Amino acid sequence: MKRILLVVVTVLLVLVGASGCGVTMDDSAVSTTGADLNPQPRENLRDGGSLTTALVEVSPQWNTFQADGTAYTQLMWRWYNPVLAYFSPDGEYSFNRDYLTDVRKELVDGKTVVTYTINPKAVYNDGTPIDYRAFVNTWRASSGADPNYITSSTDGYDQIDSVTRGVDDRQAVVRFKGVWAWPDGLFNFLLHPKVSTAEIYNKSYLQNPHPEWGAGPYTIDRYDPNAGTVTFKRNPKWWGNPGKLDRRAFRQMEDQAAINGFRNGELDAIGVSSKDSRAQVLTMSGIDIRTSASPQQALLVVNLDTPILSDIRVRHALLAGIDRETLARIRFTGLNYTEPLPGSLQMYSFQPGYEDNVKGVIDYDQNQARSLLDEAGWTLGDDGYRYRAGKELTLALPILGDASVSQNLARALQAMLKQVGIHIDVVQRPSSDFSRVVVNKEFDLFPMGFSSTDPFGMAYLCQTWCEGSQLNRAGAGSPELDAKIAAVARIPDPMQQIAAGNRVEREAFAQYSNLPLFNGPSMVAVKDGLANYGAGQFYIGPVEDIGWQK
């Protein structure tokens, strides 16, 4: 399972796609405790109806395990593929009994062993039984043993020694090389056994969702890559409780178009965690705004492949010139919300073991930034920008979509970095260019987001920071840092691993490649009566129970 997924920063501000939890919001101070999904038992929901929401892009890569997959890939994946794990809002794991009848974790000869017993009814849409072979295939593709598989993350899977048949085909026994602290973060999804080669893994899902390789209460009804639309319908081959909704639809839309769509009734829910979007729905009747803390992070990524930025002094100066407190104030204007500045890309301030690993490494200090640029040979010109060998210190910053808060943040970055002599060239691009910008590294600086899919943040230290990791879009890292990260992964006690990981992450931030900006709340406006859906932390639940009250 991919714990960290790429998202457009705009999705942290405006759009919504996944269910979650929160509390009802009014104009008083925002609270981010509790859960407000409008939880309802199935008997309180009517059969039928549809749910339509907007999203930033329908990603061309439909394989959620593949490195080019994003949070939007995983959002689609959950609606038509096996989902073996559920998580409560605070991150407590439970297994999905439609796929598993038992999960047993134990220590055998000092090594972690997890035994998954599979529901005998579980079958893929093409008739292939869901059995131990799917676990073997998921491990084989995700372990990193074959570099031809361009996988998003090998964390945890690379610690497995074997995956074998248990008492019969419907049992998979996973044996680790030693003690593994985070087994609940693995095998939350499964890869169909027919995805049997690197070629199939990397390319077959490109603009092709392969519903026949899926399973679950819903399946693909229509997919139009040109229009950016996806519709799901009930799956007649599903053996569990039928989906309450007749239809689940996603539409790629820019921010203002999505707000207009919600106001005129085309959309049933939308994220409103920015001042402008929230203001446009507050006067509407028949809606509910749901709010929670958000396990998402906005960060600024520095492209080390840019020649100017290959100099660590320039990178340090760049990040030291950024006033994160000012950016956070801009971000949260009109929301009556505050939070501590984020200090980690692995953990959140509301989690046990969290430490601020940015403080003391990347501090806002424009005088230091100017001194570093002087030292690197960049001299101040008459126009207020810096030059070296006749070349201006200019960096391209793409922003995606038309959200005004994104533009305000970009202008603020421009202004504060001009004060140290760095020219930021803001390039406006459509939200649908997200994968193109990220995969092709069409940026010098890029504000993007990480979205966490489970609470086991330190388990994915390598996914964020290892050299060559597909999530390490800055291109930072070193063999020495990789070795320290690998040593952290071998620590069996979760809290001891978190403590050691904090020390290593401080070293990683000293590469000056990534700067956490803010986390923010998740605020979702929904039509009255929508149940088991909202804003949230780590909540993952049965999609078949999302629907409308009677």
Coordinates of C-alpha atoms in Angstrom, one line a residue:
M1 CA 0.0 0.0 0.0
K2 CA 1.3 3.4 -0.8
R3 CA 1.3 5.5 2.3
I4 CA 2.3 8.7 0.6
L5 CA 0.7 9.9 -2.6
L6 CA 1.3 13.0 -4.8
V7 CA -1.5 15.5 -5.0
V8 CA -1.8 19.0 -6.5
V9 CA -1.6 21.6 -3.7
T10 CA -5.0 22.8 -5.0
V11 CA -6.6 19.6 -3.7
L12 CA -5.5 20.6 -0.2
L13 CA -7.3 23.9 -0.7
V14 CA -10.5 23.3 -2.7
L15 CA -11.3 19.9 -4.1
V16 CA -12.4 16.6 -2.5
G17 CA -12.6 13.1 -3.7
A18 CA -12.2 10.7 -0.7
S19 CA -14.4 10.0 2.2
G20 CA -13.2 10.9 5.7
C21 CA -14.3 12.3 9.0
G22 CA -14.7 15.7 10.7
V23 CA -16.9 17.9 12.8
T24 CA -19.6 20.3 11.7
M25 CA -18.2 23.7 11.1
D26 CA -19.7 27.2 11.8
D27 CA -18.0 30.6 12.1
S28 CA -16.5 29.8 15.5
A29 CA -13.0 28.5 15.8
V30 CA -12.4 25.3 13.9
S31 CA -12.2 22.1 15.8
T32 CA -10.5 19.1 14.3
T33 CA -11.5 16.4 16.7
G34 CA -14.2 13.8 16.5
A35 CA -15.8 12.4 13.4
D36 CA -18.6 13.8 11.2
L37 CA -19.2 11.5 8.3
N38 CA -22.9 11.5 9.1
P39 CA -22.4 7.8 10.0
Q40 CA -25.5 5.7 9.3
P41 CA -26.2 2.0 9.3
R42 CA -27.1 0.5 5.9
E43 CA -30.8 0.2 6.9
N44 CA -31.1 3.9 7.2
L45 CA -29.9 4.4 3.6
R46 CA -32.1 4.2 0.5
D47 CA -31.1 2.0 -2.4
G48 CA -30.2 4.1 -5.4
G49 CA -29.1 7.6 -6.3
S50 CA -25.8 8.9 -7.4
L51 CA -22.8 10.8 -6.1
T52 CA -20.8 13.1 -8.3
T53 CA -17.7 15.0 -7.3
A54 CA -14.9 16.8 -9.0
L55 CA -11.2 16.0 -9.0
V56 CA -8.0 17.6 -10.3
E57 CA -7.2 15.0 -12.9
V58 CA -8.1 11.5 -14.0
S59 CA -4.6 10.2 -13.9
P60 CA -3.4 8.5 -17.0
Q61 CA -1.7 5.8 -14.9
W62 CA -4.4 3.6 -13.3
N63 CA -2.0 1.2 -11.5
T64 CA -1.9 2.5 -7.9
F65 CA 1.3 0.6 -7.2
Q66 CA 3.2 2.1 -10.2
A67 CA 5.4 5.2 -9.5
D68 CA 3.4 7.5 -11.8
G69 CA 0.2 6.8 -9.9
T70 CA -1.0 9.7 -7.7
A71 CA -3.6 10.2 -5.0
Y72 CA -6.2 10.4 -7.8
T73 CA -5.1 7.0 -9.1
Q74 CA -5.7 5.5 -5.7
L75 CA -9.0 7.2 -5.3
M76 CA -10.2 5.5 -8.5
W77 CA -8.6 2.2 -7.5
R78 CA -10.6 2.0 -4.3
W79 CA -13.9 2.1 -6.2
Y80 CA -13.3 -1.0 -8.3
N81 CA -10.4 -3.1 -6.9
P82 CA -10.0 -5.2 -3.8
V83 CA -9.5 -3.1 -0.6
L84 CA -8.4 -5.4 2.2
A85 CA -7.9 -2.8 4.9
Y86 CA -10.0 -0.3 6.7
F87 CA -8.8 2.5 9.0
S88 CA -10.7 4.4 11.7
P89 CA -10.3 8.2 11.7
D90 CA -7.4 7.9 14.2
G91 CA -5.7 5.2 12.1
E92 CA -6.7 1.9 13.8
Y93 CA -6.5 -1.0 11.3
S94 CA -9.1 -3.6 10.7
F95 CA -9.4 -6.1 7.8
N96 CA -12.2 -6.2 5.3
R97 CA -14.1 -9.4 6.0
D98 CA -15.4 -9.6 2.4
Y99 CA -11.9 -10.5 1.4
L100 CA -10.3 -11.9 4.6
T101 CA -11.7 -14.1 7.3
D102 CA -8.6 -13.8 9.6
V103 CA -5.3 -11.9 9.9
R104 CA -2.9 -13.4 12.4
K105 CA 0.3 -11.6 13.4
E106 CA 3.0 -13.4 15.4
L107 CA 6.7 -13.6 16.1
V108 CA 8.3 -16.9 15.0
D109 CA 12.0 -17.4 15.8
G110 CA 12.4 -13.7 16.2
K111 CA 10.8 -12.8 12.9
T112 CA 7.4 -11.3 12.1
V113 CA 5.0 -13.7 10.4
V114 CA 1.5 -12.6 9.2
T115 CA -1.0 -15.2 8.0
Y116 CA -3.9 -14.0 5.8
T117 CA -6.9 -16.3 5.5
I118 CA -8.9 -15.4 2.4
N119 CA -12.6 -15.4 2.1
P120 CA -13.5 -18.4 -0.2
K121 CA -16.1 -16.2 -2.0
A122 CA -13.4 -13.7 -3.1
V123 CA -12.9 -13.7 -6.9
Y124 CA -11.7 -11.2 -9.5
N125 CA -14.1 -10.1 -12.1
D126 CA -12.4 -12.2 -14.8
G127 CA -13.1 -15.4 -12.6
T128 CA -9.5 -15.7 -11.2
P129 CA -9.7 -16.7 -7.5
I130 CA -8.3 -14.2 -5.0
D131 CA -5.8 -16.4 -3.3
Y132 CA -2.2 -16.6 -2.1
R133 CA -1.0 -16.0 -5.7
A134 CA -2.2 -12.4 -5.6
F135 CA -0.2 -11.9 -2.4
V136 CA 2.9 -13.4 -4.0
N137 CA 2.4 -11.2 -7.1
T138 CA 1.9 -8.1 -5.0
W139 CA 5.1 -8.8 -3.0
R140 CA 7.2 -9.7 -6.1
A141 CA 6.3 -6.5 -7.9
S142 CA 6.7 -4.3 -4.8
S143 CA 9.8 -5.7 -3.3
G144 CA 12.3 -3.9 -5.5
A145 CA 14.0 -7.1 -6.4
D146 CA 13.3 -6.5 -10.1
P147 CA 14.3 -2.8 -11.0
N148 CA 12.2 -3.0 -14.2
Y149 CA 9.1 -2.7 -12.0
I150 CA 8.8 1.1 -11.6
T151 CA 7.1 1.0 -8.2
S152 CA 6.1 3.9 -6.0
S153 CA 7.4 2.3 -2.8
T154 CA 9.2 -0.8 -1.7
D155 CA 9.0 0.1 2.0
G156 CA 8.1 -2.9 4.0
Y157 CA 7.8 -5.2 1.0
D158 CA 11.6 -5.2 0.8
Q159 CA 11.7 -6.5 4.3
I160 CA 9.8 -9.7 3.4
D161 CA 11.7 -13.0 3.1
S162 CA 8.9 -15.1 1.5
V163 CA 5.2 -15.2 0.7
T164 CA 3.9 -18.8 0.5
R165 CA 0.8 -20.9 0.3
G166 CA -0.7 -21.8 3.7
V167 CA -3.0 -24.6 4.6
D168 CA -4.6 -24.2 1.1
D169 CA -4.7 -21.8 -1.8
R170 CA -6.9 -19.4 0.3
Q171 CA -4.2 -18.7 2.8
A172 CA -1.1 -16.6 2.4
V173 CA 1.8 -16.7 4.8
V174 CA 4.1 -13.7 4.8
R175 CA 7.5 -14.2 6.5
F176 CA 9.7 -11.2 7.2
K177 CA 13.5 -11.2 7.3
G178 CA 13.3 -10.0 10.9
V179 CA 10.9 -8.0 13.1
W180 CA 8.8 -5.6 11.0
A181 CA 7.1 -2.8 13.0
W182 CA 4.3 -1.9 10.6
P183 CA 2.7 -5.0 9.1
D184 CA -0.7 -3.3 8.9
G185 CA 0.6 -1.0 6.2
L186 CA 1.1 -3.9 3.7
F187 CA -1.2 -5.8 1.4
N188 CA -4.0 -3.3 1.9
F189 CA -4.4 -3.7 -1.9
L190 CA -3.6 -6.6 -4.1
L191 CA -2.2 -6.8 -7.6
H192 CA -3.9 -9.3 -10.0
P193 CA -1.7 -12.3 -10.8
K194 CA -2.1 -11.5 -14.5
V195 CA -0.1 -8.4 -14.0
S196 CA 2.9 -10.7 -14.3
T197 CA 5.6 -8.8 -16.0
A198 CA 7.2 -5.4 -15.7
E199 CA 5.9 -4.5 -19.1
I200 CA 2.3 -5.2 -18.1
Y201 CA 2.8 -3.5 -14.7
N202 CA 4.2 -0.3 -16.1
K203 CA 2.2 0.2 -19.3
S204 CA -0.9 -1.9 -19.4
Y205 CA -2.8 0.4 -17.1
L206 CA -2.0 3.6 -19.0
Q207 CA -5.4 5.1 -19.8
N208 CA -6.9 1.6 -19.3
P209 CA -8.4 0.8 -16.0
H210 CA -8.7 -3.0 -16.7
P211 CA -12.0 -3.5 -14.7
E212 CA -11.7 -7.3 -15.5
W213 CA -8.7 -7.4 -13.1
G214 CA -10.7 -5.7 -10.4
A215 CA -13.2 -6.8 -7.8
G216 CA -15.6 -5.2 -5.4
P217 CA -19.0 -3.7 -5.0
Y218 CA -18.5 -1.3 -8.0
T219 CA -16.9 -1.6 -11.4
I220 CA -16.2 0.8 -14.3
D221 CA -19.3 1.9 -16.2
R222 CA -17.7 4.6 -18.4
Y223 CA -14.3 6.2 -18.8
D224 CA -13.5 9.1 -21.1
P225 CA -9.9 10.1 -20.9
N226 CA -10.4 13.1 -23.2
A227 CA -13.3 14.5 -21.1
G228 CA -11.7 13.5 -17.8
T229 CA -14.8 11.6 -16.6
V230 CA -15.2 8.3 -14.8
T231 CA -18.4 6.6 -13.8
F232 CA -18.8 3.5 -11.6
K233 CA -21.8 1.2 -11.4
R234 CA -22.7 -1.7 -9.2
N235 CA -20.7 -4.8 -9.9
P236 CA -23.0 -7.8 -10.6
K237 CA -20.2 -10.2 -9.7
W238 CA -19.8 -8.8 -6.1
W239 CA -20.5 -11.3 -3.3
G240 CA -20.9 -8.8 -0.4
N241 CA -23.4 -6.2 0.5
P242 CA -24.5 -4.3 -2.7
G243 CA -23.5 -0.7 -3.1
K244 CA -26.2 1.7 -2.0
L245 CA -25.5 4.1 -4.9
D246 CA -26.5 3.3 -8.4
R247 CA -23.8 5.5 -9.7
R248 CA -20.5 7.1 -8.6
A249 CA -19.1 9.7 -10.9
F250 CA -15.9 11.8 -11.0
R251 CA -15.3 14.8 -13.3
Q252 CA -12.1 16.6 -13.9
M253 CA -12.8 20.3 -13.3
E254 CA -10.9 23.5 -12.5
D255 CA -11.6 25.0 -9.1
Q256 CA -14.1 27.7 -10.0
A257 CA -16.0 25.4 -12.4
A258 CA -16.3 22.9 -9.5
I259 CA -17.6 25.5 -7.1
N260 CA -20.2 26.6 -9.7
G261 CA -21.1 22.9 -10.3
F262 CA -21.8 22.4 -6.6
R263 CA -23.8 25.6 -6.4
N264 CA -26.0 24.6 -9.3
G265 CA -26.5 21.1 -8.1
E266 CA -24.3 19.2 -10.6
L267 CA -21.9 18.1 -7.9
D268 CA -23.0 16.6 -4.6
A269 CA -19.9 17.4 -2.5
I270 CA -16.8 19.6 -2.8
G271 CA -13.8 20.6 -0.7
V272 CA -14.1 24.2 0.7
S273 CA -10.9 24.6 2.7
S274 CA -10.0 28.0 1.3
K275 CA -11.6 31.4 2.1
D276 CA -13.0 32.0 -1.4
S277 CA -14.5 28.5 -1.9
R278 CA -16.0 28.4 1.6
A279 CA -17.5 31.9 1.2
Q280 CA -19.3 30.8 -2.0
V281 CA -21.1 28.0 -0.2
L282 CA -21.8 29.3 3.2
T283 CA -25.0 31.0 2.2
M284 CA -26.4 27.9 0.5
S285 CA -29.3 26.0 2.1
G286 CA -29.5 22.3 2.3
I287 CA -25.8 21.6 2.8
D288 CA -23.5 20.6 5.6
I289 CA -19.8 21.5 6.0
R290 CA -17.7 18.8 7.6
T291 CA -14.2 19.5 9.0
S292 CA -11.3 17.5 10.4
A293 CA -7.6 17.5 10.7
S294 CA -6.0 16.4 7.4
P295 CA -3.3 13.9 6.9
Q296 CA -2.0 15.9 3.9
Q297 CA 0.9 18.1 3.5
A298 CA 1.7 21.0 1.1
L299 CA 5.4 21.3 0.4
L300 CA 7.8 23.1 -1.9
V301 CA 10.0 20.8 -3.9
V302 CA 13.3 22.0 -5.3
N303 CA 14.5 20.4 -8.5
L304 CA 18.2 19.4 -8.0
D305 CA 18.5 18.7 -11.7
T306 CA 18.3 22.4 -12.4
P307 CA 21.9 23.6 -12.8
I308 CA 21.5 26.6 -10.6
L309 CA 20.0 24.5 -7.8
S310 CA 22.8 21.9 -7.9
D311 CA 24.7 24.3 -5.5
I312 CA 23.5 23.5 -2.0
R313 CA 24.3 27.1 -1.0
V314 CA 21.7 28.3 -3.4
R315 CA 19.1 25.8 -2.2
H316 CA 19.8 26.7 1.4
A317 CA 19.4 30.4 0.6
L318 CA 16.2 29.8 -1.4
L319 CA 14.5 28.0 1.5
A320 CA 15.9 30.3 4.2
G321 CA 14.3 33.2 2.3
I322 CA 10.8 31.8 2.6
D323 CA 8.6 33.0 5.5
R324 CA 6.4 30.0 6.1
E325 CA 4.3 31.8 8.7
T326 CA 3.3 34.4 6.2
L327 CA 2.3 31.6 3.7
A328 CA 0.3 29.9 6.4
R329 CA -1.6 33.1 7.2
I330 CA -2.4 33.5 3.5
R331 CA -3.5 29.9 3.2
F332 CA -5.8 30.0 6.3
T333 CA -7.2 33.5 5.8
G334 CA -10.9 33.5 6.5
L335 CA -11.0 30.0 8.0
N336 CA -10.4 30.9 11.6
Y337 CA -7.9 28.0 11.7
T338 CA -4.3 27.8 13.0
E339 CA -1.8 25.0 13.3
P340 CA 1.9 24.7 14.2
L341 CA 4.3 25.0 11.2
P342 CA 4.9 21.4 10.0
G343 CA 8.3 19.9 10.9
S344 CA 8.1 16.5 9.2
L345 CA 7.1 14.8 6.0
Q346 CA 6.6 11.5 7.8
M347 CA 4.5 12.5 10.9
Y348 CA 1.8 14.9 11.8
S349 CA 1.8 17.1 14.9
F350 CA -1.3 15.2 16.2
Q351 CA 0.6 11.9 16.2
P352 CA 2.6 10.3 19.1
G353 CA 6.4 10.6 18.4
Y354 CA 6.2 13.6 16.2
E355 CA 9.1 16.1 16.3
D356 CA 9.8 19.3 14.4
N357 CA 12.7 18.2 12.3
V358 CA 12.8 21.4 10.2
K359 CA 13.5 23.8 13.1
G360 CA 17.2 24.5 13.4
V361 CA 17.8 23.1 9.9
I362 CA 15.8 25.4 7.6
D363 CA 15.0 28.6 9.5
Y364 CA 13.6 31.7 7.9
D365 CA 16.6 34.1 7.9
Q366 CA 16.9 36.4 4.9
N367 CA 20.2 37.8 6.0
Q368 CA 21.6 34.3 6.0
A369 CA 20.1 33.8 2.6
R370 CA 21.8 36.9 1.2
S371 CA 25.2 35.8 2.7
L372 CA 24.9 32.3 1.1
L373 CA 24.1 33.8 -2.3
D374 CA 27.1 36.1 -2.0
E375 CA 29.3 33.2 -1.1
A376 CA 28.0 31.2 -4.1
G377 CA 29.0 34.1 -6.4
W378 CA 25.5 35.6 -7.1
T379 CA 25.8 39.4 -7.0
L380 CA 23.0 41.9 -6.7
G381 CA 22.1 43.8 -9.8
D382 CA 20.6 47.3 -10.1
D383 CA 17.1 45.7 -10.7
G384 CA 17.2 43.9 -7.3
Y385 CA 17.9 40.5 -8.7
R386 CA 21.1 38.5 -8.6
Y387 CA 23.4 37.6 -11.4
R388 CA 26.4 35.4 -12.0
A389 CA 28.4 35.4 -15.3
G390 CA 25.7 37.6 -16.8
K391 CA 22.9 35.2 -16.0
E392 CA 20.0 36.1 -13.8
L393 CA 19.0 33.9 -10.9
T394 CA 15.6 33.0 -12.2
L395 CA 13.6 29.9 -11.2
A396 CA 10.3 28.6 -12.7
L397 CA 7.4 27.9 -10.4
P398 CA 4.4 26.3 -12.1
I399 CA 1.0 26.6 -10.4
L400 CA -1.9 24.5 -11.4
G401 CA -5.5 25.4 -11.6
D402 CA -7.3 28.7 -11.1
A403 CA -7.7 28.8 -7.3
S404 CA -7.1 32.4 -6.1
V405 CA -5.3 31.2 -2.9
S406 CA -2.8 29.3 -5.0
Q407 CA -2.1 32.5 -7.0
N408 CA -1.8 34.5 -3.8
L409 CA 0.7 32.1 -2.3
A410 CA 2.7 32.2 -5.5
R411 CA 2.8 36.0 -5.5
A412 CA 3.9 36.0 -1.8
L413 CA 6.7 33.6 -2.7
Q414 CA 7.7 35.9 -5.5
A415 CA 7.8 39.0 -3.2
M416 CA 9.7 37.4 -0.3
L417 CA 12.3 35.8 -2.6
K418 CA 12.8 39.1 -4.5
Q419 CA 14.0 40.5 -1.2
V420 CA 17.0 38.2 -1.3
G421 CA 17.5 38.7 -5.1
I422 CA 15.9 35.5 -6.5
H423 CA 13.5 36.0 -9.4
I424 CA 10.6 33.6 -9.3
D425 CA 8.8 33.1 -12.7
V426 CA 5.3 31.9 -12.0
V427 CA 3.9 29.8 -14.8
Q428 CA 0.1 29.2 -14.9
R429 CA -0.9 25.7 -16.1
P430 CA -4.2 23.7 -16.0
S431 CA -4.7 21.2 -13.2
S432 CA -4.9 18.4 -15.7
D433 CA -1.1 19.0 -16.3
F434 CA -0.3 17.7 -12.9
S435 CA 1.2 14.3 -13.9
R436 CA 3.0 15.8 -16.8
V437 CA 4.7 18.5 -14.6
V438 CA 5.7 15.9 -11.9
V439 CA 6.7 13.0 -14.0
N440 CA 8.7 15.1 -16.5
K441 CA 10.1 17.4 -13.8
E442 CA 8.9 20.5 -15.6
F443 CA 9.7 22.8 -12.8
D444 CA 12.5 24.4 -10.8
L445 CA 10.3 24.8 -7.7
F446 CA 6.9 23.2 -7.4
P447 CA 4.3 23.4 -4.7
M448 CA 2.7 20.0 -4.4
G449 CA 1.1 17.8 -1.8
F450 CA 1.6 14.5 -0.1
S451 CA -1.4 12.5 1.0
S452 CA -1.0 9.8 3.6
T453 CA -3.0 6.6 3.2
D454 CA -2.3 5.2 6.7
P455 CA -0.8 6.4 10.0
F456 CA 2.5 4.5 9.8
G457 CA 4.5 7.5 8.6
M458 CA 8.0 6.5 9.6
A459 CA 7.6 3.2 7.8
Y460 CA 7.9 5.2 4.6
L461 CA 11.0 7.2 5.3
C462 CA 12.7 5.6 2.3
Q463 CA 9.7 6.4 0.0
T464 CA 10.2 10.1 0.8
W465 CA 13.9 10.4 1.0
C466 CA 15.8 7.5 -0.6
E467 CA 18.0 8.3 -3.6
G468 CA 16.1 7.3 -6.7
S469 CA 12.7 6.9 -5.0
Q470 CA 9.9 7.8 -7.3
L471 CA 8.4 10.1 -4.6
N472 CA 11.7 11.9 -4.2
R473 CA 10.9 14.3 -7.0
A474 CA 13.6 16.7 -5.9
G475 CA 16.3 14.1 -6.8
A476 CA 18.0 14.4 -3.5
G477 CA 19.6 11.6 -1.5
S478 CA 22.9 9.7 -1.1
P479 CA 24.1 6.1 -0.5
E480 CA 25.1 7.2 3.1
L481 CA 21.6 8.6 3.8
D482 CA 20.0 5.4 2.3
A483 CA 22.1 3.3 4.6
K484 CA 20.8 5.2 7.7
I485 CA 17.2 5.0 6.5
A486 CA 17.6 1.2 6.0
A487 CA 19.0 0.9 9.6
V488 CA 15.9 2.8 10.9
A489 CA 13.6 0.3 9.1
R490 CA 15.2 -2.6 11.0
I491 CA 14.3 -1.2 14.4
P492 CA 11.5 -3.5 15.7
D493 CA 9.9 -1.2 18.3
P494 CA 7.6 1.4 16.6
M495 CA 8.4 4.3 19.0
Q496 CA 12.1 3.6 18.9
Q497 CA 11.9 3.5 15.1
I498 CA 10.1 6.9 15.1
A499 CA 12.7 8.4 17.4
A500 CA 15.6 7.2 15.2
G501 CA 13.7 8.3 12.0
N502 CA 13.4 11.8 13.4
R503 CA 17.1 12.0 13.7
V504 CA 17.6 10.8 10.1
E505 CA 14.9 13.1 8.7
R506 CA 16.8 16.1 10.2
E507 CA 19.8 15.1 8.1
A508 CA 17.5 14.7 5.1
F509 CA 16.1 18.2 5.4
A510 CA 19.7 19.5 5.4
Q511 CA 19.9 18.7 1.7
Y512 CA 17.6 21.7 1.2
S513 CA 15.4 19.8 -1.3
N514 CA 12.0 19.9 0.3
L515 CA 10.2 22.4 2.6
P516 CA 7.0 21.6 4.4
L517 CA 4.6 24.5 4.1
F518 CA 1.4 23.6 5.9
N519 CA -1.1 20.7 6.5
G520 CA -4.4 22.5 7.0
P521 CA -7.9 21.3 7.7
S522 CA -10.0 19.2 5.4
M523 CA -13.4 20.9 4.9
V524 CA -16.0 19.4 2.8
A525 CA -19.4 20.8 1.8
V526 CA -22.0 18.1 1.1
K527 CA -25.7 18.1 0.3
D528 CA -27.8 17.2 3.3
G529 CA -28.5 13.5 3.6
L530 CA -25.2 12.2 2.3
A531 CA -24.1 9.5 4.7
N532 CA -20.8 7.9 5.5
Y533 CA -18.8 10.5 3.6
G534 CA -17.0 13.7 4.5
A535 CA -13.7 15.1 5.5
G536 CA -11.2 13.2 7.6
Q537 CA -7.9 12.0 8.9
F538 CA -7.1 8.3 8.1
Y539 CA -10.6 7.0 7.7
I540 CA -11.1 4.3 5.0
G541 CA -14.4 2.5 5.0
P542 CA -16.6 0.4 2.8
V543 CA -17.6 2.3 -0.3
E544 CA -20.8 0.2 -0.6
D545 CA -22.1 2.0 2.5
I546 CA -21.8 5.5 1.1
G547 CA -25.3 6.8 0.1
W548 CA -28.3 8.9 0.8
Q549 CA -30.5 8.7 3.9
K550 CA -34.1 7.6 3.5

